[in-house]
Tab-separated table of C-alpha atoms and ligand atoms in Angstrom:
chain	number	residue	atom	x	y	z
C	1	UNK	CA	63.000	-40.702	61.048
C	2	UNK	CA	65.030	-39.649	63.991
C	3	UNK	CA	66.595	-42.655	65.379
C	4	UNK	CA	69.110	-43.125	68.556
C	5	UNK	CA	71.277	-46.173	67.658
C	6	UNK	CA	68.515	-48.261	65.715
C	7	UNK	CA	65.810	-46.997	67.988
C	8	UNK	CA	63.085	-44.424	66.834
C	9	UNK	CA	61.991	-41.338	69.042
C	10	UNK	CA	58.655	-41.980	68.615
C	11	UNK	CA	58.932	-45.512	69.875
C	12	UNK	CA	61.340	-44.287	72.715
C	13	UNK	CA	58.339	-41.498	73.311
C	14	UNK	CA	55.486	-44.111	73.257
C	15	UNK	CA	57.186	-46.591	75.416
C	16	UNK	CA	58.780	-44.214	78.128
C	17	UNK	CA	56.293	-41.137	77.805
C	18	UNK	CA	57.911	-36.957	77.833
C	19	UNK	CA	60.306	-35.430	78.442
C	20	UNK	CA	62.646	-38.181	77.999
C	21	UNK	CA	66.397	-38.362	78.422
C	22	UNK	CA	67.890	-40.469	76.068
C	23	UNK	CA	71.664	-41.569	76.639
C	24	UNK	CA	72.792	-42.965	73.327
C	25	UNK	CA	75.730	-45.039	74.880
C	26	UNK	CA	77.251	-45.968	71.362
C	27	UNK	CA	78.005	-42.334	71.499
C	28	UNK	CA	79.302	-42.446	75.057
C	29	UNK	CA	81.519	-45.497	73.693
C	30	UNK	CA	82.504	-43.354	71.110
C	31	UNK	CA	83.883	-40.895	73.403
C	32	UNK	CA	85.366	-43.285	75.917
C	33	UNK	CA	87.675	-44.578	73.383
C	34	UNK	CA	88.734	-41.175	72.168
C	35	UNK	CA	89.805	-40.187	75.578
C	36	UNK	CA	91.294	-44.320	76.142
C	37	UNK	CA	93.081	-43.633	73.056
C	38	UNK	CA	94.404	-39.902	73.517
C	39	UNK	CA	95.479	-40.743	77.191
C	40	UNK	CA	96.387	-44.787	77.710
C	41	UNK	CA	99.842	-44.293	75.466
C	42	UNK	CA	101.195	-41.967	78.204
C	43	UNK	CA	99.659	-43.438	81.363
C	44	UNK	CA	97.085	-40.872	81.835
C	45	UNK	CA	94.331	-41.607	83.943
C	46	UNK	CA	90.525	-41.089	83.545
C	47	UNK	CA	88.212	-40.350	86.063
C	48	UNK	CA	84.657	-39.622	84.640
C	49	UNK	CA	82.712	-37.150	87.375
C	50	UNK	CA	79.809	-38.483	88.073
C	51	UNK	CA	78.104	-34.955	88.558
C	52	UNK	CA	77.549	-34.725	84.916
C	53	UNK	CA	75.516	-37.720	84.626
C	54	UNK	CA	75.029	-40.656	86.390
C	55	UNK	CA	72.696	-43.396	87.796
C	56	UNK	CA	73.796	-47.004	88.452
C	57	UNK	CA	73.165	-48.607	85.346
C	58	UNK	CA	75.654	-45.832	83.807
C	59	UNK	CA	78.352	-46.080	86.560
C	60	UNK	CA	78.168	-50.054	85.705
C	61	UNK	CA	78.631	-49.212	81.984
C	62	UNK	CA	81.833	-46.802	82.871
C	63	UNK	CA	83.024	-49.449	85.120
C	64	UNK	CA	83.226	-51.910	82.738
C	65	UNK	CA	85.213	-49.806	80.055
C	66	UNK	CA	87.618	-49.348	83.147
C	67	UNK	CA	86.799	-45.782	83.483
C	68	UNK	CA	87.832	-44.226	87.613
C	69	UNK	CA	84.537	-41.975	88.576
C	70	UNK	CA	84.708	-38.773	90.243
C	71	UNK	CA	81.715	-38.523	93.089
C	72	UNK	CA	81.300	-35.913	94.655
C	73	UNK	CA	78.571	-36.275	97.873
C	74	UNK	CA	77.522	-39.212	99.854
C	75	UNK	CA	74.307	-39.856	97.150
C	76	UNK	CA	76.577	-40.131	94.112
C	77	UNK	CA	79.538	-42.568	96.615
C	78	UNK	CA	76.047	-44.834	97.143
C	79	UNK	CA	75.794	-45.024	93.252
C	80	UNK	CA	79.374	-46.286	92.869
C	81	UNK	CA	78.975	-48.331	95.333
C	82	UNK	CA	75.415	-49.802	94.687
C	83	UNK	CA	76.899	-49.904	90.801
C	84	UNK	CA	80.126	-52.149	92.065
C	85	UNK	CA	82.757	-49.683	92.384
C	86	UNK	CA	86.009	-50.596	94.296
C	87	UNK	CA	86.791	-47.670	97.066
C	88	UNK	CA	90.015	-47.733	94.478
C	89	UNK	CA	88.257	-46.428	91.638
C	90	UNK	CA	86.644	-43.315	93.347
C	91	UNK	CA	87.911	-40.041	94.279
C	92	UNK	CA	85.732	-38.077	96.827
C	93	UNK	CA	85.136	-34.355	95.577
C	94	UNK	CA	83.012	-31.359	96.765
C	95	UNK	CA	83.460	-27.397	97.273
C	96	UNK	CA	81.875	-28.110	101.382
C	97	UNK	CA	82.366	-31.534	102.401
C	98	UNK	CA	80.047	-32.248	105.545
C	99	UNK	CA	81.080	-34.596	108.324
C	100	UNK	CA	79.470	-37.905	106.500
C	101	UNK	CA	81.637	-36.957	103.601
C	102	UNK	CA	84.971	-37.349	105.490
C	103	UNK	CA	83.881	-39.953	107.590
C	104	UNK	CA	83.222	-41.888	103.962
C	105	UNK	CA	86.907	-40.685	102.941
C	106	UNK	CA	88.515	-41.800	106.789
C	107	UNK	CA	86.606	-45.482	106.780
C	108	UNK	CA	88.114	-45.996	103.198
C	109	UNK	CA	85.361	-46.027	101.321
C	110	UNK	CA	86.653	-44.045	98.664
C	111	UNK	CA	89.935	-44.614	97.211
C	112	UNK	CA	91.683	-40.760	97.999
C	113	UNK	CA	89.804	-37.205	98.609
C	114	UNK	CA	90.492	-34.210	96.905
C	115	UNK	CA	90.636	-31.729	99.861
C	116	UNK	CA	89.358	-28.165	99.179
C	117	UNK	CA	90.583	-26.072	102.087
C	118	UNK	CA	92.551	-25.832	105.106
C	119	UNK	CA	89.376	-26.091	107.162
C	120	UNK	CA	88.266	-29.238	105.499
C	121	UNK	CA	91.807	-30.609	106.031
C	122	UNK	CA	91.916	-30.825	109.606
C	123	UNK	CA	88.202	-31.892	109.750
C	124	UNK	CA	89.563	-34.691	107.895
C	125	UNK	CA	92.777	-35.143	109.959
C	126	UNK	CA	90.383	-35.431	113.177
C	127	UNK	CA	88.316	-37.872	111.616
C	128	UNK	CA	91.326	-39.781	110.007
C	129	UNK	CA	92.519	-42.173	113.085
C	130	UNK	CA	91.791	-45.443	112.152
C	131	UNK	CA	93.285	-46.140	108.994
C	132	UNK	CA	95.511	-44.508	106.073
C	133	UNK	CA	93.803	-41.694	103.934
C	134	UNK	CA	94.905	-40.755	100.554
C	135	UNK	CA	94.769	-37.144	100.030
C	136	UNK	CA	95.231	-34.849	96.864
C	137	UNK	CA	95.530	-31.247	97.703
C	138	UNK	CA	93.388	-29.023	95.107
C	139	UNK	CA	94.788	-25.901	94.093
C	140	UNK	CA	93.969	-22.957	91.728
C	141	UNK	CA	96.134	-23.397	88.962
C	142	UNK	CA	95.322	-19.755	88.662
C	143	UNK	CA	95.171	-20.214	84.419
C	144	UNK	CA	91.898	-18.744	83.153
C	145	UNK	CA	90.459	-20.484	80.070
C	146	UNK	CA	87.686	-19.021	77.352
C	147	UNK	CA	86.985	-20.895	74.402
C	148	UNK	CA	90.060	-19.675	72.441
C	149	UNK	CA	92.203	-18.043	74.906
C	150	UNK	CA	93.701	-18.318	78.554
C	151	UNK	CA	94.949	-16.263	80.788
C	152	UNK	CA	96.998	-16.961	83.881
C	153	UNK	CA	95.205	-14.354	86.548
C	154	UNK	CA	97.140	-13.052	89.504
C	155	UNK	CA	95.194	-15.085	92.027
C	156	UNK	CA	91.745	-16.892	92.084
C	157	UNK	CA	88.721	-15.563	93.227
C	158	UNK	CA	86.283	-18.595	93.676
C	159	UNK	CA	85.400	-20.557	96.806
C	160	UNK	CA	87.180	-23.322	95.326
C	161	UNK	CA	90.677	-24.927	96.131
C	162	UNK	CA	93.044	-23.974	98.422
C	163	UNK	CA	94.836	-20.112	98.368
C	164	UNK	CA	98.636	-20.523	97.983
C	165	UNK	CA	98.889	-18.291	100.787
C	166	UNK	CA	97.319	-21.688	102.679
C	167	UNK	CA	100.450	-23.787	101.173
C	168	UNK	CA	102.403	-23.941	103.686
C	169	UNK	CA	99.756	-25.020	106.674
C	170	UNK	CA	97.835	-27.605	104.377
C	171	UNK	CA	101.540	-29.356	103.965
C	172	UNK	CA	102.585	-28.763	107.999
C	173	UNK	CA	98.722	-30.368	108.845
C	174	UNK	CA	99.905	-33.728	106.420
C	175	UNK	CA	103.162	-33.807	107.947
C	176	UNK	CA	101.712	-33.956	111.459
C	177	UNK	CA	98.819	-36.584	110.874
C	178	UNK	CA	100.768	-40.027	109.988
C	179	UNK	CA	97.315	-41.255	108.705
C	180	UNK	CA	97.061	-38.598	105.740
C	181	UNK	CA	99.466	-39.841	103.008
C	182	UNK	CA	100.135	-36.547	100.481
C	183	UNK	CA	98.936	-38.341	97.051
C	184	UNK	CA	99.535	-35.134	95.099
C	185	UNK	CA	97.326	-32.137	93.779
C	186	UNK	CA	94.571	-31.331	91.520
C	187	UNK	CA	92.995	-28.202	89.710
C	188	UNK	CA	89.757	-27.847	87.973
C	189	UNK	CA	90.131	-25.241	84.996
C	190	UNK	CA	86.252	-24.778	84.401
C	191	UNK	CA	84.074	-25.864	81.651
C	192	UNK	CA	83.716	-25.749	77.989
C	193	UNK	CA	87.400	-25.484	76.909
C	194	UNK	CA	88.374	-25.700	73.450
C	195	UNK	CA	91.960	-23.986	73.698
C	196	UNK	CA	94.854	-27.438	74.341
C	197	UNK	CA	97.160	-24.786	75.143
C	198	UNK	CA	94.886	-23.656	78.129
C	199	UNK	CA	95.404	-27.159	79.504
C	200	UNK	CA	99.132	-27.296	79.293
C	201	UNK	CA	99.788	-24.495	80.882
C	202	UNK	CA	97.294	-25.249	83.522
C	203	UNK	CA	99.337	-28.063	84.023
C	204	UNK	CA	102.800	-26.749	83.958
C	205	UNK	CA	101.362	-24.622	86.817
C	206	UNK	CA	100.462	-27.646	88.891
C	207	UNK	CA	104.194	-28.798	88.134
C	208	UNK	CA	105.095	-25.545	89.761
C	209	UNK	CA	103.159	-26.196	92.380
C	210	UNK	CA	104.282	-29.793	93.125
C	211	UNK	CA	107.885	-28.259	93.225
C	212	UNK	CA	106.440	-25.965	95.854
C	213	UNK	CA	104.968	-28.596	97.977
C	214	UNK	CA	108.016	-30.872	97.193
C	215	UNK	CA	110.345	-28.035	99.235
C	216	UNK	CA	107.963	-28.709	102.064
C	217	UNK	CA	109.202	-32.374	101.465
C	218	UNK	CA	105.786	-33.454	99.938
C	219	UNK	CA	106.668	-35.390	96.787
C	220	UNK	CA	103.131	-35.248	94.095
C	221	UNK	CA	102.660	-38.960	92.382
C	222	UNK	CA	99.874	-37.382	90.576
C	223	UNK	CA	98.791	-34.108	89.503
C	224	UNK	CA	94.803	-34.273	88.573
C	225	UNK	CA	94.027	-31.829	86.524
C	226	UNK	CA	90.314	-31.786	86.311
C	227	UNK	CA	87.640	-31.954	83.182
C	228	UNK	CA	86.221	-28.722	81.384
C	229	UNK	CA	87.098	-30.242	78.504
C	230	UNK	CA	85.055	-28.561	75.256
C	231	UNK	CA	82.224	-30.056	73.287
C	232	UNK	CA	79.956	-28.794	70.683
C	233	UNK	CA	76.706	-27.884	72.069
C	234	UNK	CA	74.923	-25.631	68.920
C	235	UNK	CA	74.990	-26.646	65.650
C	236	UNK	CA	76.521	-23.807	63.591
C	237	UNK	CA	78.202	-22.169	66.760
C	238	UNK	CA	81.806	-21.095	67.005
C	239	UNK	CA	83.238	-23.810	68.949
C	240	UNK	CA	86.040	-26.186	67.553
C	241	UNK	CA	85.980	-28.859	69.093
C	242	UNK	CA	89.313	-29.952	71.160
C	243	UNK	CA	91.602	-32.213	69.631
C	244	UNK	CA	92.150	-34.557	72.371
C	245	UNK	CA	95.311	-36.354	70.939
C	246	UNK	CA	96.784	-33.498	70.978
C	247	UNK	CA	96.038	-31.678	74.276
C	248	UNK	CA	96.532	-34.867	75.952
C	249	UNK	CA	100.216	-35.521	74.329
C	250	UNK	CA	100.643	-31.445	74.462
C	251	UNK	CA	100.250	-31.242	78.254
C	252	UNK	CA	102.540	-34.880	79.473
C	253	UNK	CA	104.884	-33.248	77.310
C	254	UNK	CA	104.832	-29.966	78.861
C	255	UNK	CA	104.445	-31.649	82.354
C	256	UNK	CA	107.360	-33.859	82.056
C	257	UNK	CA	109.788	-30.961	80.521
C	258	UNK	CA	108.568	-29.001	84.049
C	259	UNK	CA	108.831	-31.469	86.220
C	260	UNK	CA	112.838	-32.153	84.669
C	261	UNK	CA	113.361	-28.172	84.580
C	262	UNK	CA	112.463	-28.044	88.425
C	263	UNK	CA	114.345	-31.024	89.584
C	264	UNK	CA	111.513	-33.217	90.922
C	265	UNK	CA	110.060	-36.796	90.046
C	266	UNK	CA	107.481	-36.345	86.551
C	267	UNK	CA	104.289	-36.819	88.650
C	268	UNK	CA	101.681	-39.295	87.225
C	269	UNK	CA	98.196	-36.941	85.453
C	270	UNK	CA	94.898	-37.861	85.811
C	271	UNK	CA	91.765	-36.347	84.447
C	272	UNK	CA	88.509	-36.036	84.848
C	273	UNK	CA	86.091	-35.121	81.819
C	274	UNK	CA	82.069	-35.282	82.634
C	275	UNK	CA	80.363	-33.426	79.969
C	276	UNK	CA	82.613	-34.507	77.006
C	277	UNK	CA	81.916	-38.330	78.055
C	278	UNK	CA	77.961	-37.676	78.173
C	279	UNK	CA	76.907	-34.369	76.626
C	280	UNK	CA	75.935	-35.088	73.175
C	281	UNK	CA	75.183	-38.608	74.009
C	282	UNK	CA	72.244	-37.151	75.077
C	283	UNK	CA	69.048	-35.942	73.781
C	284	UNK	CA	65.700	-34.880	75.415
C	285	UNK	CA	62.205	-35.551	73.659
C	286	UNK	CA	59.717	-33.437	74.535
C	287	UNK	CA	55.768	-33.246	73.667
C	288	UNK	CA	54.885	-29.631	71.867
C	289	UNK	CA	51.691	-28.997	74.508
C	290	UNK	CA	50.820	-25.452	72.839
C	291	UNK	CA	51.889	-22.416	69.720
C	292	UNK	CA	51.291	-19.354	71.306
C	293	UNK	CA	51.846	-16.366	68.529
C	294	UNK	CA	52.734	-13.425	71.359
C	295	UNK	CA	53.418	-9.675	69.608
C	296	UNK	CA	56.870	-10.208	68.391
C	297	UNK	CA	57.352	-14.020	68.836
C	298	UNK	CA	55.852	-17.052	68.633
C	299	UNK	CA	56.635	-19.528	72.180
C	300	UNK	CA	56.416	-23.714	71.411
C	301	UNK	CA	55.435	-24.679	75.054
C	302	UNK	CA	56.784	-28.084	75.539
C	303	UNK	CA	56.082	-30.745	79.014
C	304	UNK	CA	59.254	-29.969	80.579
C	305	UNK	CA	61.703	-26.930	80.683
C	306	UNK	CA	63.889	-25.932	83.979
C	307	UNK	CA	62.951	-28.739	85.786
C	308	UNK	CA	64.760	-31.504	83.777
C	309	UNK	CA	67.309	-28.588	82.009
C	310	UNK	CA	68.211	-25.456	84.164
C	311	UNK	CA	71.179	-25.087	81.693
C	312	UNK	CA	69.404	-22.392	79.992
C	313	UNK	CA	68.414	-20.497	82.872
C	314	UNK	CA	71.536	-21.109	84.562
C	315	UNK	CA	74.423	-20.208	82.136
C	316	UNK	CA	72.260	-18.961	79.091
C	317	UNK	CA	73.319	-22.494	77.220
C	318	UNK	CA	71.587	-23.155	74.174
C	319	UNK	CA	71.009	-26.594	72.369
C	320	UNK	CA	70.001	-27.128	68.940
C	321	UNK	CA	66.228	-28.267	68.684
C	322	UNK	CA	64.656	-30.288	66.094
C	323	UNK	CA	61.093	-31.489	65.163
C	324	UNK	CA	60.782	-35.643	65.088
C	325	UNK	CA	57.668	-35.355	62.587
C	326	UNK	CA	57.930	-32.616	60.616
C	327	UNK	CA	61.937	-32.511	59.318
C	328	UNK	CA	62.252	-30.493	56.353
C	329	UNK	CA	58.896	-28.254	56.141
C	330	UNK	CA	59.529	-24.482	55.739
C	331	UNK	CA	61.008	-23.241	59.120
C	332	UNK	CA	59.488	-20.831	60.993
C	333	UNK	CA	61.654	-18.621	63.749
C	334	UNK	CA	60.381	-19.883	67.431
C	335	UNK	CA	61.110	-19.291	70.888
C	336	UNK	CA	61.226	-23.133	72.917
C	337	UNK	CA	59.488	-22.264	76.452
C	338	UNK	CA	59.110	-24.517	79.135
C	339	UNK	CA	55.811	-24.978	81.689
C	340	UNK	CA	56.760	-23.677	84.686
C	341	UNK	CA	55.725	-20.842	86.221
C	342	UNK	CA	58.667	-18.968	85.393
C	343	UNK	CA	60.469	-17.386	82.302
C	344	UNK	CA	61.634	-20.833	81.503
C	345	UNK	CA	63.034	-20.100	77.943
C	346	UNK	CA	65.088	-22.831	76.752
C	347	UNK	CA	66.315	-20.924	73.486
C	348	UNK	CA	65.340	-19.868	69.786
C	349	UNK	CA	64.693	-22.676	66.966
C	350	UNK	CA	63.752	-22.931	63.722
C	351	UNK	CA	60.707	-25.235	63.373
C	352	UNK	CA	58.307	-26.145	60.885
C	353	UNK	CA	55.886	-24.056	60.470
C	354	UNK	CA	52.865	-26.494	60.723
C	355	UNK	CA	53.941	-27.376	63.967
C	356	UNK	CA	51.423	-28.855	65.944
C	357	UNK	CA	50.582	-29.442	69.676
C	358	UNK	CA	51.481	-33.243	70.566
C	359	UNK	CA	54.934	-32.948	68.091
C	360	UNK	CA	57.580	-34.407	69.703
C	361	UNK	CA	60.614	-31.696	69.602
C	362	UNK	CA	64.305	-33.137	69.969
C	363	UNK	CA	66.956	-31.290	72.253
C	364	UNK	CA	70.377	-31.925	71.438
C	365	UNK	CA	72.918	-32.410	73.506
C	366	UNK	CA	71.302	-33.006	76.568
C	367	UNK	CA	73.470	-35.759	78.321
C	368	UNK	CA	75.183	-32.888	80.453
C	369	UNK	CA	74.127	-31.442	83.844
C	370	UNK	CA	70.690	-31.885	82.687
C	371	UNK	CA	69.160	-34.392	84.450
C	372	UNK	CA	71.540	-34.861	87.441
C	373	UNK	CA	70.838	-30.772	87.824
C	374	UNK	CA	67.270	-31.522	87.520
C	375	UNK	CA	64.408	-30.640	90.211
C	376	UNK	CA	61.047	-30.579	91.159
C	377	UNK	CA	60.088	-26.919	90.902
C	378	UNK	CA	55.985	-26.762	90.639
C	379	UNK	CA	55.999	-30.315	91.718
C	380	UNK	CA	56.768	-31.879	88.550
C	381	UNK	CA	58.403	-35.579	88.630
C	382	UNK	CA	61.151	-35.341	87.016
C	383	UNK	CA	61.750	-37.565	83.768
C	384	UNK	CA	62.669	-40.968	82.420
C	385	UNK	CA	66.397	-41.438	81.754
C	386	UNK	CA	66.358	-44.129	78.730
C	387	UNK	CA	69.497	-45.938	77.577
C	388	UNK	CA	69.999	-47.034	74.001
C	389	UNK	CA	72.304	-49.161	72.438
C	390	UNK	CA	72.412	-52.054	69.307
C	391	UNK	CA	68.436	-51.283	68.434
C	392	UNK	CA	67.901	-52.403	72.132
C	393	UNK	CA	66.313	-49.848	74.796
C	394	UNK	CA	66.118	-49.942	78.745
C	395	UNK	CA	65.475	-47.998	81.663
C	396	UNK	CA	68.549	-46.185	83.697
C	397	UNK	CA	66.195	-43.834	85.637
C	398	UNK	CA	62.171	-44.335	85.617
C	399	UNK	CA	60.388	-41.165	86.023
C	400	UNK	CA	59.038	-40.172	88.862
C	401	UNK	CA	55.504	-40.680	90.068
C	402	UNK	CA	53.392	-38.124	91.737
C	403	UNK	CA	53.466	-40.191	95.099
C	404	UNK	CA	57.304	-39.766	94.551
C	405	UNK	CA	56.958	-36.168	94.243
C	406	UNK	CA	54.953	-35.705	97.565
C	407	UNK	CA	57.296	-38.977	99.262
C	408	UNK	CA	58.558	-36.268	101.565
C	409	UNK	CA	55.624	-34.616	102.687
C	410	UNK	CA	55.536	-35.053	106.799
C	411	UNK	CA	51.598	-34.651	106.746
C	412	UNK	CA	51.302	-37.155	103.813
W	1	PLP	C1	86.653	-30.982	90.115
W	1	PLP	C2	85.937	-31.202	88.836
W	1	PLP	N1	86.386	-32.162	88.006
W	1	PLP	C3	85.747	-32.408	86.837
W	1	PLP	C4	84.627	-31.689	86.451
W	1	PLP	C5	83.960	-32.031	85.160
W	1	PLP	O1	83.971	-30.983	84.248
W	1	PLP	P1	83.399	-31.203	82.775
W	1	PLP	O2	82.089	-31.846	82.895
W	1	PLP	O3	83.336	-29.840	82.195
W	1	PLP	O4	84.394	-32.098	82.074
W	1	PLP	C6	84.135	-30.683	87.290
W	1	PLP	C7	82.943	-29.903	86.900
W	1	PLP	O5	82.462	-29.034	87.545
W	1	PLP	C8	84.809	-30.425	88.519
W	1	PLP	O6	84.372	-29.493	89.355
């Protein structure tokens, strides 16, 4: 019987109806304290971003285990806020921050803003006149990270951070605005990193960097240096996971030895893991709503698909899929399919072979940009978010009627 911390599926499934996100927060505990434990001995900071997950009920639950959170638009700032979020636990992020976004920043609603450009930067410095502003400058630590390797690349190509070529100005525009106060910097490696090594050196480069910005007589407190750090996401596939002991002791070391080399103060770190806090706490139940044997393969259309997990679709992600019934008939190979009207295949599985319609299926590792990535493509309300936790169950996120779904409409 598939259970989520004392909890069966098929009670979760009955109660809540399909698809159904279910956040297992022992799990979620379980990977709080791994991070409280790799990073509290050296003073490192956490700051889970929201973007991965969230609702209020989970922002309360992160809040009590002390956890910062990472927002990243005025709807995820009203979470941490409607959750009970001091402006001093939140950093405000996002790649193109609109005016409501820095005027959230300038009225102190948010405890510092990680500023992604020069543009945004004096935006901000024209809405900054009433009171003090916290501001981390985010870079491109130009390091590179696949699963076992990095590479440090001659200069970034994505839209995000700011250019080092933009140094110079982004310090001169602090200097000249008394109510921005230089916190320090921050880079974002990317996602799914298994390699500790990756993150050192990603680090050492912000230490670079701060020596940079410390010649322009901008001293760095803190150097963020972002999530991206690796879970397992397929059963079987080649992915270790990170040991996070070590890559957190691995990269204060290596920051603190930089910071000495260069001749400036060891600035405090701070990081920022979504997926490896939520990822595999999750799991999405699904209804099996047809078997349809095409000429080569055999589709299992289940009652969600891109809507509630674009992952597939998106970045080609897989997640291991098993049947709640049926475990441990002969397997048959299947293709999981969603219902919209799109080539919404979520992946290959292995599946009994008297599979039936009305089976509930189990997606693994679901917790992830799932949900909060989630939309309503062919006008289907998205799902249920459930928590679980001590045989108990409750609602984080009810699913969506059909008058929610059309709540927009003008000619409603
Ligand atoms: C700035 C920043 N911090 C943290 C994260 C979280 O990354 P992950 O969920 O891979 O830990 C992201 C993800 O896109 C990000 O852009």
């Amino acid at each position: 019987v598939l259970e989520f911390a004392g909890v069966s599926a098929a009670t979760l499934a009955e109660t809540y109806g399909t698809p159904l996100v279910v956040i297992d927060l022992e799990v979620v505990d379980a990977a709080i304290d791994a991070f409280v434990h790799a990073c509290a001995p050296h003073g490192v900071e956490i700051s889970y971003a929201a973007k991965a997950f969230v609702s209020i009920g989970f922002a309360r639950h992160l809040l009590a285990r002390g956890l910062g959170l990472d927002v990243c638009s005025t709807g995820e700032l009203l979470i941490a806020q409607r959750a009970g979020y001091a402006p001093s636990g939140l950093t405000l992020h996002g790649a193109g921050k609109t005016d409501d976004d820095l005027r959230a920043a300038a009225q102190g609603l948010v405890g510092r803003i990680a500023v992604d450009g020069i543009d945004e930067l004096r935006r901000l410095a024209a809405a900054a006149r009433a009171q003090r502003v916290d501001v981390l400058l985010r870079l491109n630590s130009g390091v590179e990270a696949r699963t076992h390797a990095f590479v440090r690349t001659g200069g970034d190509d994505t839209k995000f951070g700011i250019h080092p070529r933009d140094e110079a100005d982004a310090a001169a525009i602090i200097a000249a605005h008394p109510h921005l106060r230089f916190a320090g910097l921050h880079a974002h490696m990317g996602s799914q990193i298994y390699d500790s090594q990756a993150f050192a050196g990603h680090a050492e480069a912000l230490v670079d960097a701060a020596a940079r910005f410390a010649g322009y007589g901008l001293m760095s407190e803190q150097a963020v240096v972002g999530g991206g750090f690796g879970v397992a996401t397929q059963r079987g596939a080649d992915e270790r996971p990170l040991d996070l002991d070590e890559t957190i002791a691995t990269l204060v070391r290596r920051t603190a030895q930089r910071a000495q080399a260069l001749g400036i103060p060891v600035p405090r770190i701070g990081i920022e893991p979504g997926r490896a806090i939520v990822a595999a706490a999750g799991t999405t139940l699904y209804r099996v709503q047809a078997l349809k044997r095409q000429t080569t393969r055999t589709f299992v259309v289940v009652d969600g698909g891109m809507t509630d997990n674009p992952r597939p679709a998106i970045y080609g992600a897989r997640h291991h899929v098993a049947s709640v019934r049926r475990p441990g008939a002969a397997d048959i190979d299947v293709t999981i399919s969603g219902r919209s009207c799109e080539n919404d295949e979520l992946g290959p599985a292995r599946l009994p072979h008297d599979l039936q319609a009305g089976d509930l299926l189990a997606m693994e590792t679901t917790g992830a940009y799932t949900f909060s990535m989630a939309s309503n493509y062919n006008r289907f309300p998205r799902p249920a978010v459930v928590a679980v936790e001590g045989g108990k169950h409750r609602l984080f996120i009810r699913r969506e009627t059909l008058d929610d779904v059309i709540r927009t409409d003008a000619d409603g």
